[in-house]
mmCIF file of C-alpha atoms in Angstrom:
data_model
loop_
_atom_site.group_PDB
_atom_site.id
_atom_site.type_symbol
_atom_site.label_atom_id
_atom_site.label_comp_id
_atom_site.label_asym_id
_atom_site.label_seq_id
_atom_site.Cartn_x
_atom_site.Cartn_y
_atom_site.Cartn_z
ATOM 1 C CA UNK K 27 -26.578 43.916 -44.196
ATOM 2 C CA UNK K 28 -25.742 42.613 -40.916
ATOM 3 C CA UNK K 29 -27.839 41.164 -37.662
ATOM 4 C CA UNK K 30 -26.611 43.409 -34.999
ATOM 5 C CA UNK K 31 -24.702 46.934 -35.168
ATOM 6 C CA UNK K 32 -22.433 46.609 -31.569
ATOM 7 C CA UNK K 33 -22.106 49.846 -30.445
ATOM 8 C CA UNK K 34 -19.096 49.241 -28.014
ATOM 9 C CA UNK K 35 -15.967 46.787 -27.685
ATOM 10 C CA UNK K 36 -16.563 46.559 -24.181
ATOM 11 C CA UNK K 37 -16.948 43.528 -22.136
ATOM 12 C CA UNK K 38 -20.738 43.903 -22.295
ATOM 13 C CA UNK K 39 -20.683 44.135 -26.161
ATOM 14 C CA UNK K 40 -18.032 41.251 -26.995
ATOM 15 C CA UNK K 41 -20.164 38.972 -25.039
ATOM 16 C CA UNK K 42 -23.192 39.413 -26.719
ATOM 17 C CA UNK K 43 -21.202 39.603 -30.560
ATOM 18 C CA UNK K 44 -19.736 36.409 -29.049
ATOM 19 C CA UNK K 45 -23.484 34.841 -28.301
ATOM 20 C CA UNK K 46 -24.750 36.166 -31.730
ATOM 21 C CA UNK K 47 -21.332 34.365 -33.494
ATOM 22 C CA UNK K 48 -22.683 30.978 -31.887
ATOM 23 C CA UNK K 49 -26.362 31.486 -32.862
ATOM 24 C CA UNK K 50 -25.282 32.635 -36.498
ATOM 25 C CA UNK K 51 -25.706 35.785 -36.629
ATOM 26 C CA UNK K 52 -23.301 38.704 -38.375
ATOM 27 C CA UNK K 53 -22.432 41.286 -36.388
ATOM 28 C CA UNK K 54 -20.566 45.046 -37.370
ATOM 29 C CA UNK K 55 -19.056 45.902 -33.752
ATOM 30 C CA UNK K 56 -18.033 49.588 -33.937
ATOM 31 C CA UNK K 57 -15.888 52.039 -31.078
ATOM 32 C CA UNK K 58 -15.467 55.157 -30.951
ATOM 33 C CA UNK K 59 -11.624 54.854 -28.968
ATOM 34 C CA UNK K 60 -8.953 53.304 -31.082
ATOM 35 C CA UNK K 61 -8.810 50.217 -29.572
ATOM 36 C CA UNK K 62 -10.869 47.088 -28.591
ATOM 37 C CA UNK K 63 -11.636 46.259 -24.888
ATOM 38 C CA UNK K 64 -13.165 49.577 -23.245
ATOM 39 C CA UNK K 65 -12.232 49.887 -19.797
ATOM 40 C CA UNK K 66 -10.788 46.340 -19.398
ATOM 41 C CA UNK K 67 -8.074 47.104 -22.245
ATOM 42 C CA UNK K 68 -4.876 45.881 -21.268
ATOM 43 C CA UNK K 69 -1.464 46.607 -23.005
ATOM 44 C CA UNK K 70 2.021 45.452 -23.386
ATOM 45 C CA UNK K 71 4.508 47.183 -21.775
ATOM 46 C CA UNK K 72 8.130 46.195 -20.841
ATOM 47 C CA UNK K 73 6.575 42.545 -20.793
ATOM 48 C CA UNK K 74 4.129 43.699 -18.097
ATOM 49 C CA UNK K 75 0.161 43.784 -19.359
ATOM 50 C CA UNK K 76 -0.644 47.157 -17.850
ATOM 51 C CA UNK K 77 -4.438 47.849 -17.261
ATOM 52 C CA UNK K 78 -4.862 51.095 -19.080
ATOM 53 C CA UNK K 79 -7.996 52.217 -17.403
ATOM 54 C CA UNK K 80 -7.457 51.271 -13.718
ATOM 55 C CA UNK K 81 -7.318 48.112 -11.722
ATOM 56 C CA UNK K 82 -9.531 45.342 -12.788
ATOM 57 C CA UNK K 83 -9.513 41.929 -11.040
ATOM 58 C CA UNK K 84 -11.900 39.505 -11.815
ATOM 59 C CA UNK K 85 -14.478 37.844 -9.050
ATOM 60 C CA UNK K 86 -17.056 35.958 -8.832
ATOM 61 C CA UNK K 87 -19.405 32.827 -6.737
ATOM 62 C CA UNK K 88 -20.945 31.906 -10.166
ATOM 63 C CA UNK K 89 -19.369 29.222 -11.377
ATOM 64 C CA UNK K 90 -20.960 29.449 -14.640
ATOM 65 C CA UNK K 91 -19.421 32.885 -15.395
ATOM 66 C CA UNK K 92 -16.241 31.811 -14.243
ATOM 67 C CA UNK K 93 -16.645 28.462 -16.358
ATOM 68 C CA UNK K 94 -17.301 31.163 -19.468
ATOM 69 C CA UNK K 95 -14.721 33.401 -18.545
ATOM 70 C CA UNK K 96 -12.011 31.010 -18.451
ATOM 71 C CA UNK K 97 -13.011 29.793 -21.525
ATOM 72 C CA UNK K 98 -10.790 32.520 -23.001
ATOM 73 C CA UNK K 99 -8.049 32.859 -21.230
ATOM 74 C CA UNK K 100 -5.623 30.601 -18.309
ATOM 75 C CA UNK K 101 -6.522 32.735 -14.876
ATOM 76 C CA UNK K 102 -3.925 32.987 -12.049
ATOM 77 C CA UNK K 103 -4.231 32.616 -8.346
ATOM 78 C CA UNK K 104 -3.862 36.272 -7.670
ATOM 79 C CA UNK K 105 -6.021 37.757 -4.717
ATOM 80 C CA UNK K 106 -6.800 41.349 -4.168
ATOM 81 C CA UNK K 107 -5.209 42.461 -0.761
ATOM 82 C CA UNK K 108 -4.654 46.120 -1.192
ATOM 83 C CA UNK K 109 -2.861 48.149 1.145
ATOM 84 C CA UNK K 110 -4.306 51.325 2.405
ATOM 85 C CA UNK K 111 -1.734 54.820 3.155
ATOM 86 C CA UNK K 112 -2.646 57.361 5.388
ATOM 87 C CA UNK K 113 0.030 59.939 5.810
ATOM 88 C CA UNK K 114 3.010 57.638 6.577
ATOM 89 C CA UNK K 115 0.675 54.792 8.627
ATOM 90 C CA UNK K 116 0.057 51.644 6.245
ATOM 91 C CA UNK K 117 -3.249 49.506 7.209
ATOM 92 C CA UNK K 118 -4.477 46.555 5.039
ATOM 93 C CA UNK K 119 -7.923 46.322 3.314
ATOM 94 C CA UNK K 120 -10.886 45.542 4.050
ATOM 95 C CA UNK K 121 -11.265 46.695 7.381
ATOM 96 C CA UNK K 122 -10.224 43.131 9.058
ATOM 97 C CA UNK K 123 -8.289 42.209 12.210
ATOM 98 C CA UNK K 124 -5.041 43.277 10.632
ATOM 99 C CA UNK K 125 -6.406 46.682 10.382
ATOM 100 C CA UNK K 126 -7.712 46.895 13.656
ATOM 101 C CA UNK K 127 -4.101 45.634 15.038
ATOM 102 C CA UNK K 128 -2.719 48.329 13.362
ATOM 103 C CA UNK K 129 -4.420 51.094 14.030
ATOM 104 C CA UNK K 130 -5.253 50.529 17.950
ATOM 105 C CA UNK K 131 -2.452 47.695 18.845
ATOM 106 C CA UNK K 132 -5.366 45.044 19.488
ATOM 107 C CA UNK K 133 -5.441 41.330 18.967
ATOM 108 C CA UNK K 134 -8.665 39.937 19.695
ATOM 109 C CA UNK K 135 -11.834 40.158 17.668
ATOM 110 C CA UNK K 136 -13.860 40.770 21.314
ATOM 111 C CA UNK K 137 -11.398 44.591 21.763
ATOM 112 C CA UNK K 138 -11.871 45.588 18.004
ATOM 113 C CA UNK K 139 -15.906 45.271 18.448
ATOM 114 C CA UNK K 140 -15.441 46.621 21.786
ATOM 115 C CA UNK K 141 -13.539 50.122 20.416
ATOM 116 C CA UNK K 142 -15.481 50.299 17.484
ATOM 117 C CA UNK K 143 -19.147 49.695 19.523
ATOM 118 C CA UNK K 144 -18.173 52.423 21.896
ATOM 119 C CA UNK K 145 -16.975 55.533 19.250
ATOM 120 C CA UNK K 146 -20.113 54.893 17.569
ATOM 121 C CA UNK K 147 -21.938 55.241 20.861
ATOM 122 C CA UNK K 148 -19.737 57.926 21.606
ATOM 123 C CA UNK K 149 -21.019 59.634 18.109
ATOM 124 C CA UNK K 150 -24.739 59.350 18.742
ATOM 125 C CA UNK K 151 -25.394 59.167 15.637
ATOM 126 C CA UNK K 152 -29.530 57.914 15.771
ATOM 127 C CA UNK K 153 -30.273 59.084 11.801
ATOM 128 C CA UNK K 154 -27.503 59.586 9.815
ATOM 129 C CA UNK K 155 -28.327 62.350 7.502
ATOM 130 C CA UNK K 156 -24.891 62.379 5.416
ATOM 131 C CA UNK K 157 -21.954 60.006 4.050
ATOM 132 C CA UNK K 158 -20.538 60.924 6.926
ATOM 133 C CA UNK K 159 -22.766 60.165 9.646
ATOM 134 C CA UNK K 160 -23.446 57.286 8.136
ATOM 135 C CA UNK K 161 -20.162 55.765 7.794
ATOM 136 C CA UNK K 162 -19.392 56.763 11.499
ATOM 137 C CA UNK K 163 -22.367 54.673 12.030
ATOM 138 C CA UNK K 164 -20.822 51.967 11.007
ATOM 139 C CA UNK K 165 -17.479 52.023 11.738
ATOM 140 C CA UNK K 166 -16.768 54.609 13.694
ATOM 141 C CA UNK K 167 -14.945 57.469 13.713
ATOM 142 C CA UNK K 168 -10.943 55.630 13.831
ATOM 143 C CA UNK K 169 -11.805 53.892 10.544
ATOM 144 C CA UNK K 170 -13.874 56.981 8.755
ATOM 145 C CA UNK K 171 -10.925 59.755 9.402
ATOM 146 C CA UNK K 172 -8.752 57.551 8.456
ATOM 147 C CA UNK K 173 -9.521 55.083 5.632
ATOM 148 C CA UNK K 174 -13.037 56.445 4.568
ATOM 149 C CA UNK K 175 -12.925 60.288 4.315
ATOM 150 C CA UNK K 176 -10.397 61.602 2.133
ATOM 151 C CA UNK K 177 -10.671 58.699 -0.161
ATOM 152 C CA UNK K 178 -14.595 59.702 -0.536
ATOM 153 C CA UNK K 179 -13.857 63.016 -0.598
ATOM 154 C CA UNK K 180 -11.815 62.458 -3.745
ATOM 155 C CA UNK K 181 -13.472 60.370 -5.290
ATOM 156 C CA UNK K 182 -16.866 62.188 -5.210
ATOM 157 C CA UNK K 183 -15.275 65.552 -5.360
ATOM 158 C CA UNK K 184 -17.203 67.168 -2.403
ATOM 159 C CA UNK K 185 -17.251 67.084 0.943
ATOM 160 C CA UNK K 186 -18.588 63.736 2.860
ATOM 161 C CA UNK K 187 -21.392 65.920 4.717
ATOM 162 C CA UNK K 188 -22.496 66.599 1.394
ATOM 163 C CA UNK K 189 -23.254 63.189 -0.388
ATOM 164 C CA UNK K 190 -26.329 61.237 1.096
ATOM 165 C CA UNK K 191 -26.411 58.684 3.704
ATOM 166 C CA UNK K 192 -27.427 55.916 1.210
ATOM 167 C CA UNK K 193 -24.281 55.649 -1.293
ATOM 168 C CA UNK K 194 -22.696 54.029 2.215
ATOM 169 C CA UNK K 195 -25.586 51.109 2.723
ATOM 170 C CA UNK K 196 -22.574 49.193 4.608
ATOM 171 C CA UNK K 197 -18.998 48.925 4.861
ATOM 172 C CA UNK K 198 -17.090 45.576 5.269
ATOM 173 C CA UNK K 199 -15.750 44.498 8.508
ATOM 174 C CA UNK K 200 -14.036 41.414 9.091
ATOM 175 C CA UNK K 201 -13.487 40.129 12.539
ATOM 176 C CA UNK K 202 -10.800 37.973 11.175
ATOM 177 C CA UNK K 203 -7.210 38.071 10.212
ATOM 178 C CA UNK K 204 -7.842 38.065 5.951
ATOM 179 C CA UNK K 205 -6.605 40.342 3.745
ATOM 180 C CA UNK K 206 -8.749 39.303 0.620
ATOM 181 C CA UNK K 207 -10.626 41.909 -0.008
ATOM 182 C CA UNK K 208 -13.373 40.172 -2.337
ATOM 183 C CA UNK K 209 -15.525 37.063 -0.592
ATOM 184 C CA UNK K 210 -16.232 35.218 -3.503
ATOM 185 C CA UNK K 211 -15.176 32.083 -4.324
ATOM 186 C CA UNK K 212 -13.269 32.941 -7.651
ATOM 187 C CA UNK K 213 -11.039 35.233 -7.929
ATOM 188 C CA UNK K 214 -7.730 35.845 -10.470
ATOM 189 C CA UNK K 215 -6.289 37.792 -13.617
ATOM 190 C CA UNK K 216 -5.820 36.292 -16.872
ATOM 191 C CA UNK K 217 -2.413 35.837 -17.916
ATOM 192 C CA UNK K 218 -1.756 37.729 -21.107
ATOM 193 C CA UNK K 219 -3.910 40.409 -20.224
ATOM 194 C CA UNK K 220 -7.807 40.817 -20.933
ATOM 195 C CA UNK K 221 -7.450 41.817 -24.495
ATOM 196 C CA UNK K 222 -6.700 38.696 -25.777
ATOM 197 C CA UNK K 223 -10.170 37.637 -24.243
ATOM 198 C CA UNK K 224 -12.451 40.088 -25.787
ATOM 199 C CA UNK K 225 -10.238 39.484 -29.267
ATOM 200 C CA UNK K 226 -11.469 35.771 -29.069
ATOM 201 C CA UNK K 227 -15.162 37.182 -28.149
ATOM 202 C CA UNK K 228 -15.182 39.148 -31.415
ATOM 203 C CA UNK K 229 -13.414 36.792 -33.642
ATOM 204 C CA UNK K 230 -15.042 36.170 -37.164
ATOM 205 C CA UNK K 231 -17.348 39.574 -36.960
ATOM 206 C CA UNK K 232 -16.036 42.800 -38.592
ATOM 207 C CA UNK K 233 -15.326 45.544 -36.094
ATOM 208 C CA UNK K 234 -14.389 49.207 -36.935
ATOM 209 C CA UNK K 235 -12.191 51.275 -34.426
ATOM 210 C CA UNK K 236 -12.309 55.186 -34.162
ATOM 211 C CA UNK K 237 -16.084 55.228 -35.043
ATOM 212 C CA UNK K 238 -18.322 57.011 -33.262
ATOM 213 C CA UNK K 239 -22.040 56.180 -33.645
ATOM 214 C CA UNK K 240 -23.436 59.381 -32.474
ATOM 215 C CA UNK K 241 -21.989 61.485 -35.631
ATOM 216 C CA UNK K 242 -22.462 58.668 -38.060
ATOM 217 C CA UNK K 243 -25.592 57.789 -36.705
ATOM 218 C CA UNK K 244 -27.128 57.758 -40.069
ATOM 219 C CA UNK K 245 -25.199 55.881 -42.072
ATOM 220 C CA UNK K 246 -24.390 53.145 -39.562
ATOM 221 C CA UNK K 247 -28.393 52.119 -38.362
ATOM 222 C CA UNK K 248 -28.946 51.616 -42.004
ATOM 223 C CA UNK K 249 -26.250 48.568 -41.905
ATOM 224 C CA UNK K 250 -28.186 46.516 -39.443
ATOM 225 C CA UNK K 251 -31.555 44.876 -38.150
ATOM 226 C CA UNK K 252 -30.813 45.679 -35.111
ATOM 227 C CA UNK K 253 -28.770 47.898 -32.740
ATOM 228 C CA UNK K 254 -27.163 46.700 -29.069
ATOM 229 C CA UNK K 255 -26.085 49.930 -27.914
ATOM 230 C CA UNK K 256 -23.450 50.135 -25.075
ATOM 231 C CA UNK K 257 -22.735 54.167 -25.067
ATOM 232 C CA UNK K 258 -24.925 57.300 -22.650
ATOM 233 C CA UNK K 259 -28.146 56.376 -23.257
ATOM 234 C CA UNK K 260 -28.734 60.166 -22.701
ATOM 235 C CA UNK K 261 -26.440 60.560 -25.188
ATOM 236 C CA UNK K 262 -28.394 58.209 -27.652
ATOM 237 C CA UNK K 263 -31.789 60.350 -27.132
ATOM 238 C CA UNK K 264 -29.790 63.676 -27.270
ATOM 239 C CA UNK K 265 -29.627 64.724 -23.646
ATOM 240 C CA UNK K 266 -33.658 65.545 -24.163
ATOM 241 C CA UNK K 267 -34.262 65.581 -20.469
ATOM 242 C CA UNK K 268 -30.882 66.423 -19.736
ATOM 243 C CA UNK K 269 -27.522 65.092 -18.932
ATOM 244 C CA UNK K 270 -26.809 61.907 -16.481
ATOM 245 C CA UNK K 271 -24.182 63.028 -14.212
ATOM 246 C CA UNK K 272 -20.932 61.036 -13.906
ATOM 247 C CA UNK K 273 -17.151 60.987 -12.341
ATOM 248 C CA UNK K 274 -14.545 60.545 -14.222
ATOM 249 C CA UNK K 275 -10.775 59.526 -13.971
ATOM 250 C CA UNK K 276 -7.438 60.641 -15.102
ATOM 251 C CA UNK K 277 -4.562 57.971 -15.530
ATOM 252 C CA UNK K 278 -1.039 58.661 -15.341
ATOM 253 C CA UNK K 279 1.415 55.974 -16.442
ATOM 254 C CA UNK K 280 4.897 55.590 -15.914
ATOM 255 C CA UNK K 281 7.525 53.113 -16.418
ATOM 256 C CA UNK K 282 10.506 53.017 -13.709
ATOM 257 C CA UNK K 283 13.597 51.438 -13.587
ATOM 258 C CA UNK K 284 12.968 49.615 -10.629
ATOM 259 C CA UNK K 285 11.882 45.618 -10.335
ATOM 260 C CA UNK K 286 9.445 46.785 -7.436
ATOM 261 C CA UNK K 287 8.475 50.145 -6.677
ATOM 262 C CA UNK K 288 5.557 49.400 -3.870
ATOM 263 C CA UNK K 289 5.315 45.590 -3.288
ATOM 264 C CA UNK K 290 1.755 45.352 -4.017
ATOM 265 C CA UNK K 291 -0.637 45.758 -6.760
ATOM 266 C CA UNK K 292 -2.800 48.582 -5.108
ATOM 267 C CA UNK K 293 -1.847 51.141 -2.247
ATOM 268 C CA UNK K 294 -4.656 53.745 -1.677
ATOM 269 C CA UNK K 295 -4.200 56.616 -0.587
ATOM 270 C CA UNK K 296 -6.781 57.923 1.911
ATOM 271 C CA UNK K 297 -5.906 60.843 3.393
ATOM 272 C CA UNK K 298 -6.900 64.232 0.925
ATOM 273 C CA UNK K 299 -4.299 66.370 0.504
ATOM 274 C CA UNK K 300 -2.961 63.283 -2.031
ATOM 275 C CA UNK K 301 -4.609 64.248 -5.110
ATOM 276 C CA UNK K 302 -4.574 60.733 -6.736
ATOM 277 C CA UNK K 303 -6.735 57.743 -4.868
ATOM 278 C CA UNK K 304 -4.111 55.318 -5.454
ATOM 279 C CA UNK K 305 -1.264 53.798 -7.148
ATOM 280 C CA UNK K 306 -1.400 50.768 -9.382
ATOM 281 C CA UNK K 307 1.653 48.306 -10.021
ATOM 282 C CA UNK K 308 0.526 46.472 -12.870
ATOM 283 C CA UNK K 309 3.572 43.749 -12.642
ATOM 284 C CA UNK K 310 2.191 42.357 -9.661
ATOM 285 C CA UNK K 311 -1.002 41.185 -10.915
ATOM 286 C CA UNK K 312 0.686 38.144 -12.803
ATOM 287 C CA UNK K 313 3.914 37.981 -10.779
ATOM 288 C CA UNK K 314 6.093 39.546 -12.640
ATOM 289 C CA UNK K 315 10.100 39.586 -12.325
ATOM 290 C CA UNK K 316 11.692 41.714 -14.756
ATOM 291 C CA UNK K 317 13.951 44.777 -13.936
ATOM 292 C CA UNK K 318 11.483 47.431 -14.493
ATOM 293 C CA UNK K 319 8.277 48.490 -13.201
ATOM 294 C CA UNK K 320 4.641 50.345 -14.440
ATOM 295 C CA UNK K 321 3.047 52.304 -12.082
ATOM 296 C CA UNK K 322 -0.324 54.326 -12.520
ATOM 297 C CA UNK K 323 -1.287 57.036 -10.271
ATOM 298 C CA UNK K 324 -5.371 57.180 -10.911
ATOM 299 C CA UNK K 325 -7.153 60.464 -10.263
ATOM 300 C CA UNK K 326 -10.662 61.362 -10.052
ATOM 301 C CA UNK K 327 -11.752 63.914 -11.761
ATOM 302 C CA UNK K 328 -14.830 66.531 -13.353
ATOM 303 C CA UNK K 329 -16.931 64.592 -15.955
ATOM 304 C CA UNK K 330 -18.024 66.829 -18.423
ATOM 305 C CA UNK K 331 -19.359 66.028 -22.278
ATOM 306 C CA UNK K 332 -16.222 64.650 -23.981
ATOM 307 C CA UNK K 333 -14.597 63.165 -20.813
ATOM 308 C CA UNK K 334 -14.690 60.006 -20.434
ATOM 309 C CA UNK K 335 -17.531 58.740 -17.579
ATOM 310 C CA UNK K 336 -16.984 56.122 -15.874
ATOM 311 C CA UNK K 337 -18.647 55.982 -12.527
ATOM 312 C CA UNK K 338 -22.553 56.930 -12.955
ATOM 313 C CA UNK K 339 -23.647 58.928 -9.686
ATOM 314 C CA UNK K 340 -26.937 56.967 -8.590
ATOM 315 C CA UNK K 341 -28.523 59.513 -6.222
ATOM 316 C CA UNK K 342 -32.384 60.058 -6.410
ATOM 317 C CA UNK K 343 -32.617 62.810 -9.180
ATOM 318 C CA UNK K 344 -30.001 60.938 -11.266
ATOM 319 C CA UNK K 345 -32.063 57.699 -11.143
ATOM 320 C CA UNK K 346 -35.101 59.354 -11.672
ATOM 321 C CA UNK K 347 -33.876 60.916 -14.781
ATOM 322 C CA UNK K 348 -32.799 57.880 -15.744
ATOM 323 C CA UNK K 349 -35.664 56.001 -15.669
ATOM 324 C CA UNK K 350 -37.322 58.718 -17.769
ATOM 325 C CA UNK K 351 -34.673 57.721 -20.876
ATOM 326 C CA UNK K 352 -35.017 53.725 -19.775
ATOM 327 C CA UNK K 353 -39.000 54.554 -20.344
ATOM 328 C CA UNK K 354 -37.835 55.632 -23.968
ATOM 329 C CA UNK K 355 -35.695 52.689 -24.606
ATOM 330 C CA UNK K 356 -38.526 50.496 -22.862
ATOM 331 C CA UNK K 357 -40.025 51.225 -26.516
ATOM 332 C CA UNK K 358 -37.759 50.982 -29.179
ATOM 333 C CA UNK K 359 -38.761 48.334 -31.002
ATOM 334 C CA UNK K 360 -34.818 47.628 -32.678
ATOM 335 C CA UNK K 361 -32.777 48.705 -30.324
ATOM 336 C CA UNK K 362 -31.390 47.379 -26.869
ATOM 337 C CA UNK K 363 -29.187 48.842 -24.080
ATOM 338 C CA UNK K 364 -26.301 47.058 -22.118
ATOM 339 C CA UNK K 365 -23.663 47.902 -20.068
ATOM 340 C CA UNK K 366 -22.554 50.608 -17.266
ATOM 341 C CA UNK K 367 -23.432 53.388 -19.548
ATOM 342 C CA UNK K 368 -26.922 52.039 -21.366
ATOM 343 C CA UNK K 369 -28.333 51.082 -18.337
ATOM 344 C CA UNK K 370 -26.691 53.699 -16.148
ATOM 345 C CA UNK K 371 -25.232 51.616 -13.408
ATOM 346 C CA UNK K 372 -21.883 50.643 -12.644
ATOM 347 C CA UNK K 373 -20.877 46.945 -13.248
ATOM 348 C CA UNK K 374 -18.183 44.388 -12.165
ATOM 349 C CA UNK K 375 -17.046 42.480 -14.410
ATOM 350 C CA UNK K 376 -19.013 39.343 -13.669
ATOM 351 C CA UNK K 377 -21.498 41.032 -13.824
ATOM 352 C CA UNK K 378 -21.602 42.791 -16.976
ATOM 353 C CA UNK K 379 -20.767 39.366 -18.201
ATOM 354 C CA UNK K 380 -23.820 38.112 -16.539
ATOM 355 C CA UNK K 381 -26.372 40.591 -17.842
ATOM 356 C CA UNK K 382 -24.917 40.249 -21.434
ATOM 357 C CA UNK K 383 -25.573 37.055 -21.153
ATOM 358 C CA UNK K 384 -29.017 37.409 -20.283
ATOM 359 C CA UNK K 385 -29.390 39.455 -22.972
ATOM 360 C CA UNK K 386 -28.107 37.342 -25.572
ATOM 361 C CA UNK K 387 -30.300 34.652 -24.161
ATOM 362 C CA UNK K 388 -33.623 37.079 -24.706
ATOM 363 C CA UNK K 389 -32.624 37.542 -28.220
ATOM 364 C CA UNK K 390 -31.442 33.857 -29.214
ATOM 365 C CA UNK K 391 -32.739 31.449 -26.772
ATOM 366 C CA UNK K 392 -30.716 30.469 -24.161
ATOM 367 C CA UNK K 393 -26.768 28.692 -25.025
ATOM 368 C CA UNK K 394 -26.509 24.920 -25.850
ATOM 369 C CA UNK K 395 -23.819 23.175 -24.157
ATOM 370 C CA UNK K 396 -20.985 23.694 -26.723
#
């Protein structure tokens, strides 16, 4: 019989299974994929760790979670400075000085406020009733046809006018000449990939790969006390007041024999008639060298039951409906819900870390200085 059944070897799981390994407990972590990790699974290839499920680069102002998180793994210096593509013009990310140079062939913070001020004057734009309207609100309409748009577009699969004004509360702009796209005051990848982290996490607890709860639901509640459950919480209840809408991504992966196929990391790729949102170069997260590349074109796509979701869509009705399952879970009396998909939000990563944490602190007191 064990403590906790860990439905999920995500980030939000290993935490907690690492939390409930300090406070004594015996944990059976199970996933349904063949591998540990979820969406931060990283893999060897060529020497390069490639992140299998998209870009992930770690940030944070807490120093506690970075004190935690680097209690696994040696972090680099790397800083996230994408480049953005539109047709054949190149811009860097976020929206700084650099961009503004770029795209208009200004210098000075006072002409980029100046051009921007005046299109959104020009827009007249008083209550923005869409994406769009709102974004040209903000930025104006330079920056939204070219940067904001197509990439929305994509990765919402419907037109801008038709996705409310709130999913854009604001969009960055920097006045200044910095390419990091993240403010906080940590930032890196771990060298050696994040595998390795979440295998240290779940070290000394039994975990089971290729097992999905939901048709062995029987058999596995039996095996525990309890049950931290990390998959659809609609899913868990059975869709009874229907389905949680998501997005979802396709990854394609190729190795090339090139040492450097794009000089960054991350190129997006804004305008539409690109069907992928960008192009990942895994090498360059740790500085790699060798003579071959990994590239991964990442496309949005359809969710539907048995795709993968991984980006919940928080409009109204979806958050309503959610609350209606939370009200459910509100009552279980041996059963708790973490991460993106349980509580129907999308996470960073110091973030999940942070409400896993909190988690594991509700259930064994809060950590002792180790």
């Amino acid at each position: 019989m064990y403590d906790y059944l860990i439905v999920g070897a995500g980030l939000f799981g290993a935490v907690f299974a690492e939390r409930a390994g300090k406070a004594g407990k015996k944990c059976l972590i199970i996933d349904k994929r063949p591998h540990i990790a979820g969406n931060i699974y990283t893999k060897e290839v060529e020497g390069i760790q490639v992140h299998m499920y998209g870009a992930h680069i770690f940030h944070t102002s807490n120093k506690d979670i970075w004190d935690y998180i680097q209690s696994f793994a040696s972090f680099n210096r790397y800083t996230n400075a994408p480049i953005a593509k539109y047709k054949d013009e190149l811009y860097n990310l976020p929206f700084n000085m650099n961009t503004f140079h770029q795209m208009w062939g200004i210098s000075t913070p006072a002409e980029a406020k100046e051009k921007i001020n005046r299109q959104i004057q020009e827009a007249g734009i008083t209550s923005p009733q869409n994406l769009e309207e709102q974004a040209i609100s903000l930025v104006g309409t330079d920056i939204y046809e070219k940067l904001v748009k197509g990439y929305t577009e994509k990765q919402w699969g419907c037109k801008a006018t038709d996705l409310p004004a709130f999913i854009i509360k604001r969009l960055p702009v920097r006045f200044t000449y910095d390419n990091n796209y993240f403010n906080d005051k940590y930032q890196g990848i771990p060298e050696g990939g994040y595998t390795q982290i979440v295998e240290k996490m779940l070290d000394g607890h039994e975990v089971r790969l290729n097992c999905d709860f939901i048709k062995n639901r029987e058999t596995l509640s039996v095996k525990a006390h309890k049950i931290l459950y990390t998959g659809m919480i609609d899913e868990f209840y059975g869709y009874r007041f229907g389905e949680l809408a998501y997005r979802s991504l396709r990854f394609d992966t190729e190795t090339l024999p090139t040492d450097n196929y794009q000089g960054c990391a991350v190129v997006n790729y804004t305008d539409y008639e690109i069907p992928y949102t960008r192009i990942i170069e895994h090498k360059h997260f740790e500085y790699g060298t060798g003579p071959s590349t990994v590239i991964t074109r990442e496309y949005p796509a359809v969710w539907q039951r048995g795709t993968e979701p991984y980006y919940p869509i928080n409009d109204a009705n979806n958050n309503a409906l959610y609350n209606r399952y939370k009200e459910l879970a509100d009552q279980e009396q041996n059963v708790l819900f973490g991460g993106r998909l349980g509580m129907y939000q999308y996470f960073d990563m110091h973030k999940v870390i942070e409400a896993a944490l909190v988690c594991a602190a509700k259930e064994f007191g809060p950590a002792t200085n180790e």
